[in-house]
Amino acid sequence: MVRLLCLVIGYAFGCFQTSYIYGRLHGIDIRKHGSGNAGTTNSLRVLGKKAGAIVLICDVLKTGIAMTLVRLLFREQYADIMYLLVIYAAAGTILGHNFPFYLGFKGGKGIACTVGFVFFFHPYLIIPQVIIFFGVFFATHYVSLSSLTGELVLVAEMIIFGQMGVFGMTQGALNELYVVTALLAALAFWGHRKNIQRLIHKEERKIYLTKKNEGQVQECQK
């Protein structure tokens, strides 16, 4: 029952659809522009770097707030499985972000929320994720490939640190933690299935941090 409650708490925060709200404030429905995805990358492409940064920060924070609330509510009664409850809160946020009920269950892909999960779950997860994401990104300039690589690394991190005793839970609770992490990774891959097809066919759009490089790419594509 407490796991379901944590999911519901997370879902409530996840339904705060930052990119959709930001787009509406600027007179557009972000889901009808660009890739049609209500997330950070599409906000960056359609509305610019400022919008992308705002959406990213808000989506990271809404995940962190949900996780922090769960810690505050259950830290005494469920201290022995706190990390497990926290990942349920993060999972709920990702589900709310990806499938907001008031938008016809059409939202984002959950990557920014996953970033929030990484930063608020345990500090050991952060450095490997930062290195992997930016390493892949600067090598390829594919946000989707960087994100999916990070998802795989996250599953590996959880298992490695869990078996090292970092999370201080029983093996049964750890196994549940691993399953939830793997399911979230699978959800991310499912959400990126079109990106994966474009990557395979070398049709995925690259993201550059400078206008100079963006211009060079556009010139090459003409």
XYZ file of C-alpha atoms in Angstrom:
222
model
C 0.000 0.000 0.000
C 2.791 2.428 0.865
C 4.426 1.749 -2.499
C 1.199 2.695 -4.286
C 0.960 5.861 -2.211
C 4.496 6.827 -3.232
C 3.592 6.226 -6.876
C 0.526 8.460 -6.519
C 2.556 11.221 -4.866
C 5.079 11.063 -7.687
C 2.380 11.007 -10.359
C 0.785 14.140 -8.918
C 4.070 16.031 -9.208
C 4.811 14.532 -12.614
C 1.566 15.914 -14.005
C 3.021 19.411 -13.676
C 3.884 19.425 -17.383
C 6.488 22.167 -17.571
C 7.024 22.220 -21.337
C 3.295 22.288 -22.051
C 2.685 25.084 -19.536
C 5.676 27.094 -20.778
C 4.531 26.654 -24.358
C 0.994 27.783 -23.539
C 2.384 30.893 -21.859
C 4.066 31.638 -25.187
C 0.982 30.894 -27.252
C 1.718 27.400 -28.551
C 0.950 23.782 -27.780
C 4.429 22.213 -27.705
C 2.884 18.869 -28.667
C 1.943 20.293 -32.080
C 5.434 21.494 -32.935
C 8.773 19.859 -33.627
C 8.783 16.226 -32.624
C 5.453 16.606 -30.820
C 7.070 15.570 -27.538
C 6.323 17.587 -24.405
C 9.830 17.476 -23.006
C 13.124 19.294 -22.649
C 14.696 18.492 -26.030
C 11.657 19.529 -28.047
C 11.300 22.696 -25.972
C 14.935 23.468 -26.747
C 14.422 22.954 -30.463
C 11.111 24.793 -30.734
C 11.355 27.558 -28.129
C 15.098 28.008 -27.686
C 17.811 27.469 -25.114
C 16.148 29.506 -22.365
C 12.996 27.414 -22.630
C 15.005 24.197 -22.689
C 16.884 25.196 -19.533
C 13.717 26.216 -17.671
C 11.895 23.010 -18.602
C 14.891 20.874 -17.634
C 15.298 22.546 -14.239
C 11.586 22.370 -13.409
C 11.304 18.705 -14.426
C 14.383 17.832 -12.369
C 13.002 19.720 -9.361
C 9.517 18.225 -9.510
C 11.069 14.764 -9.293
C 13.327 15.842 -6.456
C 10.461 17.411 -4.529
C 8.353 14.238 -4.817
C 11.276 12.113 -3.614
C 12.035 14.491 -0.746
C 8.392 14.518 0.339
C 8.352 10.717 0.481
C 11.526 10.763 2.593
C 9.946 13.228 5.021
C 6.667 11.331 5.267
C 8.068 7.824 5.742
C 11.622 8.217 7.065
C 10.755 6.908 10.518
C 8.246 4.158 9.774
C 9.956 2.754 6.672
C 13.610 3.645 7.166
C 14.705 0.121 6.192
C 13.225 0.417 2.667
C 13.499 4.170 2.142
C 15.464 3.903 -1.104
C 12.806 1.590 -2.466
C 10.004 4.013 -1.608
C 11.952 6.878 -3.110
C 12.331 5.093 -6.444
C 8.575 4.484 -6.483
C 8.076 8.237 -6.044
C 10.483 8.865 -8.933
C 8.702 6.241 -11.038
C 5.379 7.929 -10.342
C 6.804 11.283 -11.400
C 8.095 9.822 -14.658
C 4.699 8.221 -15.325
C 2.909 11.497 -14.578
C 5.303 13.357 -16.850
C 4.972 10.843 -19.683
C 1.246 10.194 -19.317
C -0.527 13.236 -17.780
C -4.229 12.432 -17.533
C -5.377 15.962 -18.393
C -3.401 15.978 -21.659
C -4.830 12.751 -22.982
C -1.860 10.828 -21.531
C 0.441 12.456 -24.083
C 3.500 13.935 -22.391
C 7.263 13.618 -22.479
C 9.773 10.786 -22.406
C 10.876 11.095 -18.785
C 14.578 11.765 -19.283
C 14.674 15.068 -17.388
C 12.738 13.409 -14.556
C 15.297 10.598 -14.590
C 18.020 13.222 -14.222
C 16.165 14.455 -11.146
C 16.006 10.904 -9.836
C 19.770 10.476 -10.274
C 20.580 13.731 -8.477
C 18.207 13.177 -5.564
C 18.542 9.414 -5.056
C 22.188 8.970 -3.990
C 25.327 11.038 -4.680
C 27.221 7.952 -5.885
C 25.055 7.881 -9.011
C 25.806 11.414 -10.169
C 29.418 11.456 -11.382
C 29.227 8.299 -13.568
C 26.001 9.595 -15.128
C 27.458 13.022 -15.881
C 30.575 11.493 -17.434
C 28.614 9.028 -19.568
C 25.953 11.474 -20.747
C 28.285 14.286 -21.742
C 30.909 11.900 -23.048
C 28.435 10.330 -25.474
C 26.834 13.685 -26.259
C 30.033 15.504 -27.190
C 31.191 12.482 -29.174
C 27.954 12.114 -31.171
C 25.726 15.163 -30.460
C 22.739 12.843 -30.163
C 20.714 13.636 -27.021
C 18.648 10.486 -27.463
C 21.700 8.211 -27.612
C 23.225 9.953 -24.597
C 19.993 9.543 -22.633
C 19.539 5.866 -23.470
C 23.160 5.087 -22.662
C 22.624 6.793 -19.323
C 19.582 4.580 -18.677
C 21.648 1.425 -19.179
C 24.420 2.744 -16.959
C 21.842 3.596 -14.294
C 20.662 -0.013 -14.145
C 24.276 -1.166 -13.786
C 24.978 1.432 -11.087
C 21.970 0.393 -9.027
C 23.023 -3.252 -9.094
C 26.685 -2.547 -8.337
C 26.048 -0.111 -5.485
C 23.169 -2.211 -4.179
C 25.296 -5.335 -3.943
C 28.051 -3.291 -2.296
C 25.617 -2.479 0.519
C 25.376 1.244 -0.231
C 21.582 1.306 0.092
C 21.456 -0.762 3.288
C 18.489 -2.935 2.335
C 17.781 -6.657 2.345
C 18.369 -8.645 -0.836
C 14.624 -8.932 -1.413
C 14.187 -5.160 -1.319
C 17.251 -4.722 -3.517
C 15.869 -7.116 -6.109
C 12.668 -5.070 -6.206
C 14.761 -1.928 -6.605
C 16.576 -3.470 -9.563
C 13.322 -4.528 -11.220
C 11.807 -1.035 -10.911
C 14.992 0.520 -12.318
C 14.991 -1.907 -15.246
C 11.314 -1.194 -15.960
C 11.997 2.550 -16.012
C 14.860 1.963 -18.441
C 12.574 -0.165 -20.628
C 9.970 2.627 -20.545
C 12.621 5.107 -21.687
C 13.621 2.850 -24.584
C 9.973 2.435 -25.561
C 9.477 6.199 -25.490
C 12.536 6.623 -27.714
C 11.620 3.878 -30.210
C 11.289 6.390 -33.069
C 14.606 7.967 -32.108
C 16.211 4.532 -32.154
C 14.892 3.929 -35.680
C 16.279 7.290 -36.793
C 19.627 6.517 -35.157
C 19.809 3.214 -37.013
C 19.073 4.935 -40.314
C 21.357 7.896 -39.451
C 18.404 10.284 -39.640
C 18.394 11.457 -36.018
C 18.831 15.194 -35.611
C 21.969 16.313 -33.819
C 22.024 18.995 -31.139
C 24.857 21.516 -30.971
C 25.447 24.018 -28.215
C 26.629 26.799 -30.522
C 24.849 28.446 -33.446
C 28.056 28.199 -35.465
C 27.973 24.408 -35.386
C 24.230 24.362 -36.023
C 24.808 26.416 -39.150
C 27.480 24.032 -40.339
C 25.132 21.071 -39.935
C 22.314 22.816 -41.815
C 24.734 23.691 -44.635
C 25.871 20.057 -44.886
C 22.263 18.858 -45.034
C 21.334 21.079 -47.990
